[in-house]
Structures are given as C-alpha cells and as structure tokens.
XYZ file of C-alpha atoms in Angstrom:
81
model
C 3.733 23.509 -3.998
C 7.152 24.098 -5.509
C 9.696 21.435 -6.398
C 12.100 22.982 -3.893
C 9.661 22.556 -1.011
C 8.851 18.994 -2.046
C 12.573 18.146 -2.272
C 13.199 19.637 1.185
C 10.440 17.512 2.654
C 11.646 14.458 0.739
C 15.145 14.998 2.114
C 13.776 14.907 5.658
C 11.854 11.714 4.901
C 15.027 10.064 3.597
C 16.986 11.242 6.641
C 14.349 9.756 8.936
C 14.026 6.439 7.083
C 17.776 5.884 6.765
C 18.660 7.552 10.075
C 21.288 9.664 8.316
C 21.260 13.448 8.633
C 23.880 13.795 5.883
C 21.464 12.701 3.130
C 20.435 15.408 0.670
C 18.224 14.199 -2.145
C 18.021 15.795 -5.577
C 15.938 14.917 -8.623
C 18.562 12.441 -9.855
C 18.860 10.532 -6.551
C 18.068 6.829 -6.981
C 18.508 3.592 -5.064
C 22.143 3.111 -6.076
C 23.036 6.418 -4.417
C 22.016 5.366 -0.898
C 23.693 2.311 0.563
C 20.771 0.882 2.555
C 18.054 1.578 -0.036
C 16.757 -1.927 -0.637
C 13.287 -3.239 -1.480
C 12.055 -3.080 2.123
C 13.269 0.491 2.573
C 11.689 1.361 -0.760
C 8.313 0.310 0.630
C 8.967 2.324 3.789
C 9.848 5.358 1.668
C 6.714 5.071 -0.437
C 4.529 4.809 2.664
C 6.281 7.744 4.355
C 5.943 9.932 1.249
C 2.276 9.022 0.902
C 1.676 9.978 4.519
C 3.705 13.206 4.355
C 1.965 14.472 1.231
C -1.455 12.873 1.836
C -1.233 11.083 -1.496
C -1.691 7.513 -2.721
C 0.526 6.354 -5.548
C -0.701 3.933 -8.179
C 1.291 0.781 -8.796
C 2.530 2.051 -12.187
C 3.691 5.304 -10.571
C 5.730 3.402 -8.000
C 7.196 0.905 -10.451
C 7.891 3.434 -13.221
C 9.659 5.973 -10.974
C 13.366 5.864 -11.738
C 14.512 8.491 -9.234
C 13.368 11.001 -6.645
C 12.590 13.544 -9.365
C 9.946 11.239 -10.842
C 8.173 11.081 -7.477
C 8.494 14.846 -7.020
C 6.909 15.325 -10.456
C 3.881 13.274 -9.396
C 3.469 15.226 -6.166
C 3.800 18.602 -7.894
C 1.453 17.604 -10.740
C -1.231 16.541 -8.303
C -0.888 19.836 -6.478
C -1.177 18.228 -3.058
C -1.071 20.474 -0.034
C-alpha cells in the first residue's frame, strides 16, 4: 500500500472523528494542528486507525509517534491490506 493511499484513508478517519470535512492530513500533521485533538480524541483516532487498517499498535508505537507520518510509516512498513 502506498503512502498516498494511507494518507487519503487517514484523512477520512480524521474527518470522521473530528466531524470536519475541511481536514487534510499530511505527514507533518500533529495534535497542535487540529483544535479538538486532545487525549480522548487521540485514543479514538488510534482505535479508528487500527480498525481501518486491521492493525494493532504497540504501546511504544503509539507513544513514540510524533505526527501522522510516523503512523503512516508503521502502516506502510507492516504492509497491511
């Protein structure tokens, strides 16, 4: 799966979670870029991404990820879907 496809799917997840169709995520997108991205929404995002890509993140993967690109890297490296 390409980074572009993963980012497209991630964008839709973010739009659904934050109920905002104007969101477009890129590799550098992080919590400070989206107003309502707090700790609860972070958990919701992780769960939604895991479900979308049929993947389970490890605790270090979740805590070490600094931005969307870090999560995309994990998904692409695992070659899911």
